CSV table of C-alpha atoms and ligand atoms in Angstrom, one decimal:
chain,number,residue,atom,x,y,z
A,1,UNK,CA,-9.7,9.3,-8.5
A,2,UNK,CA,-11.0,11.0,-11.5
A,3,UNK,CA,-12.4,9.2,-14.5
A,4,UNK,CA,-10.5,7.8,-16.8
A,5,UNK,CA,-9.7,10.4,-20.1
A,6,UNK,CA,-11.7,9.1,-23.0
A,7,UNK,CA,-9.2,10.4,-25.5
A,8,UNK,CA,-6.2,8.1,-26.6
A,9,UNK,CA,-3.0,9.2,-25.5
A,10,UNK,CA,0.0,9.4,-28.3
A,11,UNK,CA,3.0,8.4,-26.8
A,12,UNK,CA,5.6,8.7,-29.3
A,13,UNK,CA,8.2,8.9,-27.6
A,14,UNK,CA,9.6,7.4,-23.7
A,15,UNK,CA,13.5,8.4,-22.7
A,16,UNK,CA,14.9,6.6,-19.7
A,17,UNK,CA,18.1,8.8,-17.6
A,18,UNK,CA,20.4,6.9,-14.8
A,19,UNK,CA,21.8,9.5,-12.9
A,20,UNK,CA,24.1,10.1,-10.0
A,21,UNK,CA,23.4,12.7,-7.5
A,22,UNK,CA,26.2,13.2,-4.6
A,23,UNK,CA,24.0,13.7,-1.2
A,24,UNK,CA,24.8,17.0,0.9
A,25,UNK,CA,25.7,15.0,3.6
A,26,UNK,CA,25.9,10.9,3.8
A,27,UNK,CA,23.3,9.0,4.5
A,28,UNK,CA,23.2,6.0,6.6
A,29,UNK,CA,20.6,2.9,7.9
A,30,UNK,CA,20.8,0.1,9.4
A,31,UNK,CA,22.0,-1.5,5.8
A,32,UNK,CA,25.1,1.3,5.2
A,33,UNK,CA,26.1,4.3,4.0
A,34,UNK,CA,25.7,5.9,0.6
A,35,UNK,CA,27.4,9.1,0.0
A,36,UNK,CA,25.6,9.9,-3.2
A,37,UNK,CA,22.3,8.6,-4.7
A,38,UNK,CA,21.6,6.3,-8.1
A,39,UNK,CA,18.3,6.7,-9.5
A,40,UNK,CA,16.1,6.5,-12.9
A,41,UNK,CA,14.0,9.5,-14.1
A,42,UNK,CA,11.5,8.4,-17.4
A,43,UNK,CA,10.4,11.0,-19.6
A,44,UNK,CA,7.3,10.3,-21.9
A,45,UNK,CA,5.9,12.4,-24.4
A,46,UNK,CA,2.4,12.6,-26.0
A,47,UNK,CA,1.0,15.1,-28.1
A,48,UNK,CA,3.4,17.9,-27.8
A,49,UNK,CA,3.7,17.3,-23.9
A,50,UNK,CA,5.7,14.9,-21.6
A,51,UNK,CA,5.7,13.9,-17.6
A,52,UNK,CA,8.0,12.7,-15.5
A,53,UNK,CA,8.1,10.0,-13.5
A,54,UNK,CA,11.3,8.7,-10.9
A,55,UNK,CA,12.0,5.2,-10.2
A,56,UNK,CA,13.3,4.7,-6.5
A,57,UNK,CA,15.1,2.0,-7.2
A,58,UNK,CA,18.7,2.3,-5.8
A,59,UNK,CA,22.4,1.2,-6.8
A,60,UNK,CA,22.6,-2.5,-4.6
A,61,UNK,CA,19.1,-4.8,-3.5
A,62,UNK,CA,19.5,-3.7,0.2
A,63,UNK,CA,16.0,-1.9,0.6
A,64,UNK,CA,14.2,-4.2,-1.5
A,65,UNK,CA,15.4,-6.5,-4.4
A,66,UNK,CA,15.4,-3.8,-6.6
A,67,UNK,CA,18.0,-2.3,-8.1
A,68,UNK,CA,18.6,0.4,-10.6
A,69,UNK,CA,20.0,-2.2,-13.3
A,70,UNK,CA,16.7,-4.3,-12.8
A,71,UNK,CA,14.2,-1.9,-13.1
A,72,UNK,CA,15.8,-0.5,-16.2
A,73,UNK,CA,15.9,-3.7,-17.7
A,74,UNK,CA,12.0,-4.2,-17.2
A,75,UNK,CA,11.3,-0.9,-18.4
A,76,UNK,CA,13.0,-1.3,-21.1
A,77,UNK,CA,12.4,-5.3,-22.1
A,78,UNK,CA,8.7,-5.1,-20.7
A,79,UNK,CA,7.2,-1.7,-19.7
A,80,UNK,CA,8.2,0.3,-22.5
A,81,UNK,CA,6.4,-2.0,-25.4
A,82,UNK,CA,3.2,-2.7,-23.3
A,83,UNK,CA,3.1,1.2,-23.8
A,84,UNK,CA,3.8,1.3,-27.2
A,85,UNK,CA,1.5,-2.0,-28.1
A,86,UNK,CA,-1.7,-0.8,-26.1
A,87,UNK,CA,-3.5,2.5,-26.7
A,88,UNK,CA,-3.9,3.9,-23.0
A,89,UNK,CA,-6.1,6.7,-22.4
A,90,UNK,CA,-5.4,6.8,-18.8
A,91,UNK,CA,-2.6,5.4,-16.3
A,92,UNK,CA,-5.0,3.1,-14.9
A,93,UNK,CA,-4.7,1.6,-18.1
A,94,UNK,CA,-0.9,1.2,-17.7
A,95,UNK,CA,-1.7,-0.2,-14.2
A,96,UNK,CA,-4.0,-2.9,-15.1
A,97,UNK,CA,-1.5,-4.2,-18.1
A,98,UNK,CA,1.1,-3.9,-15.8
A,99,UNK,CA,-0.4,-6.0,-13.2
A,100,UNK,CA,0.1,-9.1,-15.7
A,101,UNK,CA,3.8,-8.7,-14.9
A,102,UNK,CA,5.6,-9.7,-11.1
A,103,UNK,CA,7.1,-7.7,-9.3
A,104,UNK,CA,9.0,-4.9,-9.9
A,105,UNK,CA,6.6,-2.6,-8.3
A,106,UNK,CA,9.3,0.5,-8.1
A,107,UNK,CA,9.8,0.0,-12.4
A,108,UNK,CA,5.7,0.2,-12.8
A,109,UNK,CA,5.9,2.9,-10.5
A,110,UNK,CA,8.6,5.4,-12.3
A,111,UNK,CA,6.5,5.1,-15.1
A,112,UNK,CA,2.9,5.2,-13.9
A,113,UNK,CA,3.8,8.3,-12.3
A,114,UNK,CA,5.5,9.6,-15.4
A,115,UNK,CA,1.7,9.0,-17.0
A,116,UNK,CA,0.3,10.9,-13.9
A,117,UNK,CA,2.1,13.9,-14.2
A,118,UNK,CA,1.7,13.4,-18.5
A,119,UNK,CA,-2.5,13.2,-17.6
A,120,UNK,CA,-2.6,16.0,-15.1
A,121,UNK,CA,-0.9,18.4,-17.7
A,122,UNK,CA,-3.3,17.2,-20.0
A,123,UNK,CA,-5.8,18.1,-18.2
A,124,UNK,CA,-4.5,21.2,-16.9
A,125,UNK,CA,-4.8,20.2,-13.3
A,126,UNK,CA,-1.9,20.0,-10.8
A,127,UNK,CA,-1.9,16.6,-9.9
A,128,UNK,CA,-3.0,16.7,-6.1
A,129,UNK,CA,-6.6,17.5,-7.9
A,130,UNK,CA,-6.5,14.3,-10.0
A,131,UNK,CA,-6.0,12.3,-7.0
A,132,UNK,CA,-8.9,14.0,-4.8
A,133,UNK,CA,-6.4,15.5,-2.3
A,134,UNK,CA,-7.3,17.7,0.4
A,135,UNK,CA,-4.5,19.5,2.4
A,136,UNK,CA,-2.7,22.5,0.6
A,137,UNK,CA,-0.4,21.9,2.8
A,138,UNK,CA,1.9,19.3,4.0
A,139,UNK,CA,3.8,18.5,7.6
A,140,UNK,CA,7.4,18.3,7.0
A,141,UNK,CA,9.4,15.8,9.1
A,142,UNK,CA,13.3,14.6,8.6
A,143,UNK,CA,14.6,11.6,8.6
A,144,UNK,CA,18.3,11.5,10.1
A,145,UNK,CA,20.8,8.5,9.8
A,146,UNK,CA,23.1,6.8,11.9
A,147,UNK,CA,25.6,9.3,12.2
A,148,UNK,CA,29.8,9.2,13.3
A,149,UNK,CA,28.8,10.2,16.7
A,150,UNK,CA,26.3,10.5,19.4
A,151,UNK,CA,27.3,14.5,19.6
A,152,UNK,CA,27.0,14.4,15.5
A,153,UNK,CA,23.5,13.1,15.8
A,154,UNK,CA,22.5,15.8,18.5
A,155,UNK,CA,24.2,18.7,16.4
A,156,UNK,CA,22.0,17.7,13.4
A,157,UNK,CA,19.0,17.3,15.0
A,158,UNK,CA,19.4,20.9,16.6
A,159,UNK,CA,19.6,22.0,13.3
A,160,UNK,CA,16.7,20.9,11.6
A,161,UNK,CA,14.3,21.6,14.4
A,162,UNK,CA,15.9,25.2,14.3
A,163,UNK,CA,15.0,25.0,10.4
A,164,UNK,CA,11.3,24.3,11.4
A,165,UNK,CA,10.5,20.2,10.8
A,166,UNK,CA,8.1,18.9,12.8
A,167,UNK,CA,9.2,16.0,13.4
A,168,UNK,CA,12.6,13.8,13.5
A,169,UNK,CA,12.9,10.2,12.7
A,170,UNK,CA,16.3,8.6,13.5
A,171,UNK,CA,17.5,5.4,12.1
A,172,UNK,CA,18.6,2.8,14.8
A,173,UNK,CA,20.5,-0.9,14.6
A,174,UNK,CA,21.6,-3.2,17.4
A,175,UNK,CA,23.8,-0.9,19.5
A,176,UNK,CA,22.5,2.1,17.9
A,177,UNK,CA,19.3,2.2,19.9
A,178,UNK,CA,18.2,2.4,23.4
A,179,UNK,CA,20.9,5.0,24.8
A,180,UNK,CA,20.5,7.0,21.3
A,181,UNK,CA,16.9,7.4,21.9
A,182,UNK,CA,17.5,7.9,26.0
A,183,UNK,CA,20.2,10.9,24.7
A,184,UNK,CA,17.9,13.0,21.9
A,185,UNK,CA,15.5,12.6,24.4
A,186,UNK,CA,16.9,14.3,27.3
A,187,UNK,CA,18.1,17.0,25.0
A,188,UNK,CA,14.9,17.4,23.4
A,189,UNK,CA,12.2,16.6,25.5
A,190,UNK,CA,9.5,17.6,23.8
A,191,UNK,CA,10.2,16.8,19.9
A,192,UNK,CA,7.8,14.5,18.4
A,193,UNK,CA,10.1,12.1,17.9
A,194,UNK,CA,9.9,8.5,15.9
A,195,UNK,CA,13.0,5.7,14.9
A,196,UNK,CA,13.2,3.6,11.7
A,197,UNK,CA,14.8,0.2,12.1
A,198,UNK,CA,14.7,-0.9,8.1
A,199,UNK,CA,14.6,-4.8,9.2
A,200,UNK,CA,17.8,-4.3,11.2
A,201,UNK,CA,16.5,-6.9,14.4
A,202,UNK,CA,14.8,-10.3,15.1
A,203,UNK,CA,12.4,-11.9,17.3
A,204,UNK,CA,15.0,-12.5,19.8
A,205,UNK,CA,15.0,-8.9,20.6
A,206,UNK,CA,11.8,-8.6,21.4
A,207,UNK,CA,13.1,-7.9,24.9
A,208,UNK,CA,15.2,-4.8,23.5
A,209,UNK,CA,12.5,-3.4,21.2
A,210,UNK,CA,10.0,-3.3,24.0
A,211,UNK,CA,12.6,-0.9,25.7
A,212,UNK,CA,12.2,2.0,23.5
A,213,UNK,CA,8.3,2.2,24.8
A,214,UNK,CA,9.5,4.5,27.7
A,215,UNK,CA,10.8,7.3,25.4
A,216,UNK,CA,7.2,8.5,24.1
A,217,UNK,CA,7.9,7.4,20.2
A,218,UNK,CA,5.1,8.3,18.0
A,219,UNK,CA,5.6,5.4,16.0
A,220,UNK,CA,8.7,2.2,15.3
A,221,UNK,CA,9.1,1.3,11.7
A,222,UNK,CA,9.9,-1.5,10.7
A,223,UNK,CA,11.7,-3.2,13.6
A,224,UNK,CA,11.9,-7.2,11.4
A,225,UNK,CA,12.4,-8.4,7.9
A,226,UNK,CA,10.0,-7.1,5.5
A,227,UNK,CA,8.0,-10.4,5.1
A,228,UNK,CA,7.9,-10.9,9.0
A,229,UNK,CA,4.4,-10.4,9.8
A,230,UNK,CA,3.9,-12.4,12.0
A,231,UNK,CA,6.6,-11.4,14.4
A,232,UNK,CA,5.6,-7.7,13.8
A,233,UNK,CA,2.5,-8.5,15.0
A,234,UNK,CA,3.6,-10.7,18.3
A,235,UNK,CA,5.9,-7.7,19.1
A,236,UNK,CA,2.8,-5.2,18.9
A,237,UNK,CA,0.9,-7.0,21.4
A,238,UNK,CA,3.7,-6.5,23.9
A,239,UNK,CA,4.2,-2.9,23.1
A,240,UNK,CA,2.6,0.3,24.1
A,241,UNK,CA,3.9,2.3,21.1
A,242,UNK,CA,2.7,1.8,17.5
A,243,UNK,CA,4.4,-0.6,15.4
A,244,UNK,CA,4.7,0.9,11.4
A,245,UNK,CA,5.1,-1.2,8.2
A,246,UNK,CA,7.1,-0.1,5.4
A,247,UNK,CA,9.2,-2.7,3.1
A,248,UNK,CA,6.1,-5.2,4.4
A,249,UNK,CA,4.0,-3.2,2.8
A,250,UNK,CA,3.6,-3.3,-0.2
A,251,UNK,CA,0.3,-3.6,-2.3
A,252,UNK,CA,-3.4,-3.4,-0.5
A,253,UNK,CA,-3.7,-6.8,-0.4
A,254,UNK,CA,-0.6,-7.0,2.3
A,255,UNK,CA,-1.9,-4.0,4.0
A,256,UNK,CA,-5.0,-5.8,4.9
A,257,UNK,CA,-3.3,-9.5,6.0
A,258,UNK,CA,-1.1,-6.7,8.3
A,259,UNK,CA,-4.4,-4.8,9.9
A,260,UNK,CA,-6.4,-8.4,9.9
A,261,UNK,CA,-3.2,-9.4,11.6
A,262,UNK,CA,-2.2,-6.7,14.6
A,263,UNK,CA,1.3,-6.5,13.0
A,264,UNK,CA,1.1,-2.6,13.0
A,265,UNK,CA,-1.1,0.3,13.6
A,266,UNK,CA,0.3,2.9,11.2
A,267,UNK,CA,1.2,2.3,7.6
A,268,UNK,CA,4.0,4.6,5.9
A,269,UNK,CA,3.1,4.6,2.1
A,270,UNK,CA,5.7,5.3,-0.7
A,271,UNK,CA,4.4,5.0,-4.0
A,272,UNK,CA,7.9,3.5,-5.5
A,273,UNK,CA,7.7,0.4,-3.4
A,274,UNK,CA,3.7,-0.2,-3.9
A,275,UNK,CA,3.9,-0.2,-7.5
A,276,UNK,CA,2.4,3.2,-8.1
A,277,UNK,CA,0.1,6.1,-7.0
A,278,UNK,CA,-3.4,3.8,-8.2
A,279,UNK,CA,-2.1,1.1,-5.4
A,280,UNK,CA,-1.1,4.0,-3.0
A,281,UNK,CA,-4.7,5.1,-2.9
A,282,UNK,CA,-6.0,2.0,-2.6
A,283,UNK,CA,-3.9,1.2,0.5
A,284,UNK,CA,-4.8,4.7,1.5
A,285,UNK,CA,-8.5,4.0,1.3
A,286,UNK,CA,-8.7,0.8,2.7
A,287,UNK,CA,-6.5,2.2,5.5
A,288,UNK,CA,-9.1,5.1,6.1
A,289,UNK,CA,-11.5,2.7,6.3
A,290,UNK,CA,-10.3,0.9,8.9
A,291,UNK,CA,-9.1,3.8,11.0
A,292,UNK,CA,-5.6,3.0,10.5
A,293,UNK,CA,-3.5,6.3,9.9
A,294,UNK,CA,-0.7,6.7,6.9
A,295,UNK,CA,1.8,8.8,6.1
A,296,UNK,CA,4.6,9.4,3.4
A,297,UNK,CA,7.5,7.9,3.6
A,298,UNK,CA,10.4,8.9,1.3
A,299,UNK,CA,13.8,7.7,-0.8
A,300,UNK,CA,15.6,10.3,-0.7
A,301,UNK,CA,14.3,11.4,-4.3
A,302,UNK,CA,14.8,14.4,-6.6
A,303,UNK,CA,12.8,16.9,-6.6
A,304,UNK,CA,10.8,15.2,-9.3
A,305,UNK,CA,9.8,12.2,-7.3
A,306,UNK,CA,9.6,14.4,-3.8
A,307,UNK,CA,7.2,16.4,-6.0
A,308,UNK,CA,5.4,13.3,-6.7
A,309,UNK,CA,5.2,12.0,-3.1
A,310,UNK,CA,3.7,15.5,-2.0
A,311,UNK,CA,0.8,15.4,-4.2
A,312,UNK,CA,0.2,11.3,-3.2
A,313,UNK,CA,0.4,13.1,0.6
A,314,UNK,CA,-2.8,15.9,0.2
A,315,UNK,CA,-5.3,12.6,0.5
A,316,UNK,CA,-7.1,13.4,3.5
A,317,UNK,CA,-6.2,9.9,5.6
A,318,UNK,CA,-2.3,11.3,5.2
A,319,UNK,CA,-2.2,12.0,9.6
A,320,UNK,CA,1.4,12.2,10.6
A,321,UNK,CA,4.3,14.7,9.1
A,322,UNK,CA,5.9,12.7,6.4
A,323,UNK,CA,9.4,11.9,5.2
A,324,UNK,CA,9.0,15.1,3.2
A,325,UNK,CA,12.0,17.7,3.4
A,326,UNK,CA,13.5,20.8,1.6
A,327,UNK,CA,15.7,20.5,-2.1
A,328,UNK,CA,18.7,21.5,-0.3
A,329,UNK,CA,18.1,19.2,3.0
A,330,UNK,CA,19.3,15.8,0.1
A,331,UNK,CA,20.9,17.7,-2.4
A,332,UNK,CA,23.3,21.2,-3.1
A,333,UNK,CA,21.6,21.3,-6.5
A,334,UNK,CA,18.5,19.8,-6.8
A,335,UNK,CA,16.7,18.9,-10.2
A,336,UNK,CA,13.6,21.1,-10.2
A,337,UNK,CA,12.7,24.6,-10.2
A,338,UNK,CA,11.3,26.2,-7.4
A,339,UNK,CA,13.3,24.2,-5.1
A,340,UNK,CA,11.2,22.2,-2.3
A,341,UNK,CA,11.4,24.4,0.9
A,342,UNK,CA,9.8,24.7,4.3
A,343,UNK,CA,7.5,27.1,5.9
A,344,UNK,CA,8.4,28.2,8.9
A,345,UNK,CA,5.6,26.2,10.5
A,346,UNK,CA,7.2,23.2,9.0
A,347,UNK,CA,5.2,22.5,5.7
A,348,UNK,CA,5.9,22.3,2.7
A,349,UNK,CA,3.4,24.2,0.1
A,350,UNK,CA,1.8,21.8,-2.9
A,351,UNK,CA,2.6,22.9,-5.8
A,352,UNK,CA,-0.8,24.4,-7.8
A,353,UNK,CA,0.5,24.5,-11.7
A,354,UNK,CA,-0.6,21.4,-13.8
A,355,UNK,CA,1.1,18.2,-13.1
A,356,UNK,CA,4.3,17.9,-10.6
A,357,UNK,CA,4.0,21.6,-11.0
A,358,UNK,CA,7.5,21.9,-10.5
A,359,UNK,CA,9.9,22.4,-13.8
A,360,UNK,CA,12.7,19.9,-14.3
A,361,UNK,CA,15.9,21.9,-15.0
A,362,UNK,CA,16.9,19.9,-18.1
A,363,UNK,CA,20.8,21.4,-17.9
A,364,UNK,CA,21.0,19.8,-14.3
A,365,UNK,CA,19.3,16.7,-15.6
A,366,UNK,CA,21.7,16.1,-18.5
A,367,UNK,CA,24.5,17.2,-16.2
A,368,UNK,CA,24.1,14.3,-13.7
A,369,UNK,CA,23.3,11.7,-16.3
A,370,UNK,CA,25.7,8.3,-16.8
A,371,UNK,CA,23.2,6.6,-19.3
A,372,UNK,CA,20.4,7.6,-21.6
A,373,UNK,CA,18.3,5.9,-23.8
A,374,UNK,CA,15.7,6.9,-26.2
A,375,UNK,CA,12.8,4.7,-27.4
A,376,UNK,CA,10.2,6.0,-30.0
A,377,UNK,CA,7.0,4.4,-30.9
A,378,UNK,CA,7.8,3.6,-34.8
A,379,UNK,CA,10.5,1.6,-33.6
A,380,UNK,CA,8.0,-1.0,-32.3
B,1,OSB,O1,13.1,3.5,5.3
B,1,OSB,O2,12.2,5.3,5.1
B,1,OSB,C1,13.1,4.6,4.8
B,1,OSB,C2,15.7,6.4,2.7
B,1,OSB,C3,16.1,5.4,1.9
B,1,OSB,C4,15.6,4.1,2.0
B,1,OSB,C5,14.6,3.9,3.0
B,1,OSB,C6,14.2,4.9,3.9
B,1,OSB,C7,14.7,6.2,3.7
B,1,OSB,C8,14.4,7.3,4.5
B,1,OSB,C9,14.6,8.7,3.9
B,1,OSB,O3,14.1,7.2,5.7
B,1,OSB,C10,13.4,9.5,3.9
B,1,OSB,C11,13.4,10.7,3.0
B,1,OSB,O4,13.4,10.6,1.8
B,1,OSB,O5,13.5,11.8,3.6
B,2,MG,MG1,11.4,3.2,6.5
């Protein structure tokens, strides 16, 4: 990562949005459906310019304990006058006065990464540059929910490989496993193909898990509870395929007790539940080291935060195609301009103009917004 900026930066000003985004077509895991998305964008300017950053946060604590009434809480309560008190000349700054604080990692994260993408246009550099990425472009897979019907599941799954991703990962649950895989399987036999369990199962089904080893998975996510360790890594021993961490992951120092441990051999990153892009990189460079491969994983984010996660993705230990897809795959009208798309090879272009390099359309912002605050420095 670059050196830190010498000159001060002048935030004056930091705006917090709660928006609501209706979903092109529901999504569901193992913890329900949601038919439309909640989420925070922060906006903070500094010297003429501003960056945006999106919290991941979502409406209930089902992914993690987060929710979008916490984090804007400790933004707001916390986050916003450690900004304000402090002169930071870089995010790393931000990082290491937000460390003092528990928690929370996806509030420190919406606004670390709105400091990113403020720093990068500061510097005139598209972000992917600041972080010492290396792939121009990215490999797109899609991640596909539980769905009405087996013949709904199929149907979708046509469709996106038809629309080029290189991948699909399906969501599974007790009874919405073993024959789902055995049926996208014999339809498409040679898809690489990898399910996402978000915690849904327990030791006890060890037996069950170890089934899904015939169907040539690239990877399982996240079969147990996200402090499980432990059980991940007695279930690894007993299975061929590799075992991936996401809600257990989340800061290098769990990354390491999870390699030290066995309890996976792959590690999905997502910048929202570490904390920020400075603790992404570090789990991406202690992962390297180790020659345990990553990979993005997503929230189903705006264009602003998707815009985010494909920079974090361009780091050269990035190995699998992430949870990385097209504007119009989450939502009819998305928040940025261009819209995300795929290639026909199935990857998605980084964006080469300073920051995100992406424009938030402000009309669509201000459209989809139930709450909005403003917080200026003199009022602190
Ligand atoms: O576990 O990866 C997950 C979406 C919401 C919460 C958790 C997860 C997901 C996804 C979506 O799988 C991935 C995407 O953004 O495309
Ligand atoms: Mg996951």
């Amino acid at each position: 990562m670059k050196e830190r900026g010498r000159v001060k930066l002048k935030i004056d000003r930091v705006e917090l949005f709660l928006l609501n985004l209706p979903y092109v077509h529901f999504f569901e895991t193992s913890f329900g459906r949601e038919e439309e998305r909640r989420f925070i964008l922060v906006k903070i300017y500094a010297d003429g310019i501003y960056g945006y950053g999106e919290v991941v946060a979502g409406k209930s604590p089902l992914y993690s304990y987060e929710t979008t009434s916490t984090a804007w809480l400790i933004i707001k309560e916390f986050l916003i006058p450690l900004i304000f008190h402090h002169s930071l000349s870089h995010p790393q700054d931000f990082y290491e006065k937000a460390k003092t604080y528990k928690g929370h990692p996806m509030a420190k994260a919406g606004v670390e990464l709105a400091l990113w993408d403020l720093e990068a246009k500061r510097e005139g550099l598209p972000l992917w540059k600041l972080y010492g990425g290396t792939q121009k472009e990215i490999p797109a897979g899609v991640s596909v929910g539980i769905q009405d019907s087996e013949a709904q599941l199929l149907d979708r799954i046509q469709t996106f490989i038809e629309e080029g991703y290189q991948r699909v990962k399906i969501k599974i649950k007790p009874g919405w496993d073993i024959s789902i895989c055995r049926e996208v399987r014999k339809r498409f036999p040679e898809i690489p193909f990898q399910v996402d369990a978000n915690g849904a199962y327990s030791i006890q089904e060890k037996n069950r898990l170890k089934e899904l080893d015939v169907f040539s998975l690239i990877m399982v996510e996240q079969p147990f509870a996200p402090y499980d360790l432990w059980d991940h890594s007695c279930l690894q021993k007993e299975m061929k395929t590799p075992l991936c961490l996401d809600e257990s992951i989340t800061s290098v120092e769990s990354a390491r007790k999870a390699v030290e441990m066995g309890s996976c051999r792959i590690i999905n990153i997502k910048a929202g539940r570490v904390g920020g892009m400075i603790e992404s990189k570090e789990i991406h460079d202690f992962c390297q080291k180790n020659s345990i491969p990553v990979w993005c994983g997503g929230m189903l984010e705006s264009g602003i935060g998707r815009a985010h996660n494909i920079h974090l993705a361009t780091l050269p230990n990035f190995k699998f195609p992430n949870d990385l897809s097209a504007s119009k795959r989450y939502y009819t009208e998305d928040l940025i301009e261009p819209p995300i798309d795929i290639t026909p090879q199935g990857t998605i272009k980084v964006p080469d103009l300073p920051g995100i390099g992406v424009s938030p359309l402000e009309e669509r912002i201000r459209k989809a917004t139930q709450l909005h605050e403003v917080f200026r420095k003199a009022d602190f």
